[in-house]
mmCIF file of C-alpha atoms in Angstrom:
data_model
loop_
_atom_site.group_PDB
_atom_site.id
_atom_site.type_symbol
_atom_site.label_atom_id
_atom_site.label_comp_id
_atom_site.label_asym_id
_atom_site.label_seq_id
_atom_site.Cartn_x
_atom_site.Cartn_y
_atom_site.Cartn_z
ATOM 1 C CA UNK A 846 -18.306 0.428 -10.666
ATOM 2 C CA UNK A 847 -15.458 -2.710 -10.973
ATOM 3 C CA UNK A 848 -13.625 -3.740 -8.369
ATOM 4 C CA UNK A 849 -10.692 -2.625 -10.461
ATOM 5 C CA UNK A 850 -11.847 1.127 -10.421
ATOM 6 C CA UNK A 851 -12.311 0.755 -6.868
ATOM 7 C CA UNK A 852 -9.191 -0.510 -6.592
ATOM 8 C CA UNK A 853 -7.294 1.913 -8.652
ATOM 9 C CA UNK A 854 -9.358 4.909 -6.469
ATOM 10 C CA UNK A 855 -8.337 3.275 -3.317
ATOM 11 C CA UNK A 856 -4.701 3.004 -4.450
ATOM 12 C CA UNK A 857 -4.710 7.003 -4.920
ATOM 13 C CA UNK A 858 -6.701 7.542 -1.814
ATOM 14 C CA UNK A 859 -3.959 6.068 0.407
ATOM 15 C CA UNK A 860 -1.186 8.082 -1.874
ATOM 16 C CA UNK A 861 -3.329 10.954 -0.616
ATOM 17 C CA UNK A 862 -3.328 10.026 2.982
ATOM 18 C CA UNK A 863 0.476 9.992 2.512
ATOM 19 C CA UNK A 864 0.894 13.031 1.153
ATOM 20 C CA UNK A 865 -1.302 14.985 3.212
ATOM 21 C CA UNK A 866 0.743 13.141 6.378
ATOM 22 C CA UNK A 867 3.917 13.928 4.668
ATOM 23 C CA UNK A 868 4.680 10.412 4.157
ATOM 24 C CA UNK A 869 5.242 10.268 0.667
ATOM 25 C CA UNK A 870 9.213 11.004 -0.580
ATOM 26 C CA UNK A 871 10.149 12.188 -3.730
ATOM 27 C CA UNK A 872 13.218 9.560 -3.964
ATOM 28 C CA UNK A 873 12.760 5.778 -3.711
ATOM 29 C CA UNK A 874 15.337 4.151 -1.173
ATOM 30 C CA UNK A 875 18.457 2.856 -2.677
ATOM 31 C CA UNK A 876 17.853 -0.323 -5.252
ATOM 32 C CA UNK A 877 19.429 -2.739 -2.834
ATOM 33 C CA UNK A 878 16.370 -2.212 -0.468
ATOM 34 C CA UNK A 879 14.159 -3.817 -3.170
ATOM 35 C CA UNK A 880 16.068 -7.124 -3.265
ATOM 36 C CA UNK A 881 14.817 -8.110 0.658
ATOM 37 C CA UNK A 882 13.015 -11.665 0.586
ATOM 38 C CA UNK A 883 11.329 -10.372 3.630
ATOM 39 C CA UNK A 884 7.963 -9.483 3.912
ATOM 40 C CA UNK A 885 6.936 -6.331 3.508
ATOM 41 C CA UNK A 886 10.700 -5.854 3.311
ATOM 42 C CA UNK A 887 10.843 -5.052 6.518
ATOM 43 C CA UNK A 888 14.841 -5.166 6.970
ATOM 44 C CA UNK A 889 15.537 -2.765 4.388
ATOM 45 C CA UNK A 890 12.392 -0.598 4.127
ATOM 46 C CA UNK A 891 10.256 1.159 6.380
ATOM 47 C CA UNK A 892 6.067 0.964 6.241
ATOM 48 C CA UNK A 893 5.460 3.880 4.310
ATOM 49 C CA UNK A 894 8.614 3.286 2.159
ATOM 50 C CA UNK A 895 7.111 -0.073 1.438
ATOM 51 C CA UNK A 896 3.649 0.993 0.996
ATOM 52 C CA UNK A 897 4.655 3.885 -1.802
ATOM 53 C CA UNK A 898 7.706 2.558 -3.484
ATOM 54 C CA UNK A 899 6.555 -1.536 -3.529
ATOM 55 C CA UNK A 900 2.766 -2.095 -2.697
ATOM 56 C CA UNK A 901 1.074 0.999 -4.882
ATOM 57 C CA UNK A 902 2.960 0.175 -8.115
ATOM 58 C CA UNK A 903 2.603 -3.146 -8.081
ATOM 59 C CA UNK A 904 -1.161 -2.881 -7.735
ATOM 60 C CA UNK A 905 -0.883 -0.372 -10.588
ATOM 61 C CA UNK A 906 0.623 -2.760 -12.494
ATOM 62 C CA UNK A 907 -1.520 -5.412 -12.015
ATOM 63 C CA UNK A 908 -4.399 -3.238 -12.475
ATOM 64 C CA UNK A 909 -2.829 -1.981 -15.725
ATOM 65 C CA UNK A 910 -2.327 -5.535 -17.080
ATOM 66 C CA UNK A 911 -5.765 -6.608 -16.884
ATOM 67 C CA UNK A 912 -4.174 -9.750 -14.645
ATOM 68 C CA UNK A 913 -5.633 -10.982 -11.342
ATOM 69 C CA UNK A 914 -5.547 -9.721 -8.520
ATOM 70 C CA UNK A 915 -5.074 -10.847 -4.886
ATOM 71 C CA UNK A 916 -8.000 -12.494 -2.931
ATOM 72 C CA UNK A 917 -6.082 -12.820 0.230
ATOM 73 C CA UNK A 918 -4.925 -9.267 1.139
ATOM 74 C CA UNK A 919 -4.333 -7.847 4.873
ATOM 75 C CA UNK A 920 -2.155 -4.969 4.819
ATOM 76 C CA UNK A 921 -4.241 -3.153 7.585
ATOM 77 C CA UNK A 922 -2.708 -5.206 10.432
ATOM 78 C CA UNK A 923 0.725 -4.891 9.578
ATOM 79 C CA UNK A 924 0.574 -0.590 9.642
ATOM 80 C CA UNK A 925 -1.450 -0.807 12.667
ATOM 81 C CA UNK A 926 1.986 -2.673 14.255
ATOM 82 C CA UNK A 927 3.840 -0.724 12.221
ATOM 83 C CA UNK A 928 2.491 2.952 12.910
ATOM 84 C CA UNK A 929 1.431 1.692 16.572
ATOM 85 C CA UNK A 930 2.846 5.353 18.949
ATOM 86 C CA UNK A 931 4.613 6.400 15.809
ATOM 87 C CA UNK A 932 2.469 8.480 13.542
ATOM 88 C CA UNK A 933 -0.442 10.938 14.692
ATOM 89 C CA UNK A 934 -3.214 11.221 13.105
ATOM 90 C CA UNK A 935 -2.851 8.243 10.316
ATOM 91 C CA UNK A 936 -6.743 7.441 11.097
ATOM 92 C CA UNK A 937 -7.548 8.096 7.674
ATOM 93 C CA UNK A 938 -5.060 6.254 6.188
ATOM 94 C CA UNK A 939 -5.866 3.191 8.853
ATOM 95 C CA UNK A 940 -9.391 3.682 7.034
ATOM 96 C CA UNK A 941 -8.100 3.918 3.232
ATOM 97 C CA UNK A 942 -5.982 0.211 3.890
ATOM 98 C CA UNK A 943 -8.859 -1.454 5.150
ATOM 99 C CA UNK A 944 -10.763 -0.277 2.567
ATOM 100 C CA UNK A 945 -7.967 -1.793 0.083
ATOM 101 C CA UNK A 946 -8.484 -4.798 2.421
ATOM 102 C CA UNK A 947 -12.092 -5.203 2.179
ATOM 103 C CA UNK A 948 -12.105 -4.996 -1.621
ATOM 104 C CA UNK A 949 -9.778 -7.388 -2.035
ATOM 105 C CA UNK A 950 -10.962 -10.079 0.489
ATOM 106 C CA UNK A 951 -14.655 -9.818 -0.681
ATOM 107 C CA UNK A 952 -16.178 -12.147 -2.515
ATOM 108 C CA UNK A 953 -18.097 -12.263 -5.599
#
């Protein structure tokens, strides 16, 4: 199997996790939220907002392209801060992004 089908299969994995914590929202925040030059956008999006509405397309797209993708990747740390007392039971989802991590910082 290619990276990029494990890739793609992580990438719906963690949608997964999301829905089955009722994370994922049917309506993306309001445009202006994607126009941060922050990382992660953290000043106009929340984790999960940035996770489903910036992180998972992109990756799609990249994927759908055929174009490179990242070597350095660590998303994990950021949700751990991120989720830290927040969200119950987001184990498996902790587990699907370092899985996304992994693949992406391995090397060939």
């Amino acid at each position: 199997m290619t990276t990029e089908t494990r890739v793609r299969q992580s990438l719906l994995e963690i949608e997964q996790e999301m829905r089955d914590l009722s994370l994922w929202q049917s309506q993306p925040p309001e445009p202006k939220s994607f126009e941060s030059v922050e990382p992660f956008c953290v000043d106009t999006m929340n984790a999960e907002q940035w996770l489903q509405w910036v992180l998972i397309p992109r990756m799609h797209a990249l994927l759908d392209q055929n174009a490179p993708l990242p070597t350095r990747f660590a998303i994990t740390p950021y949700f751990e801060m991120a989720f830290n007392g927040v969200l119950t039971g987001h184990g498996n989802l902790m587990a699907a992004l370092q899985r996304l991590d992994d693949l992406l910082n391995k090397e060939d």
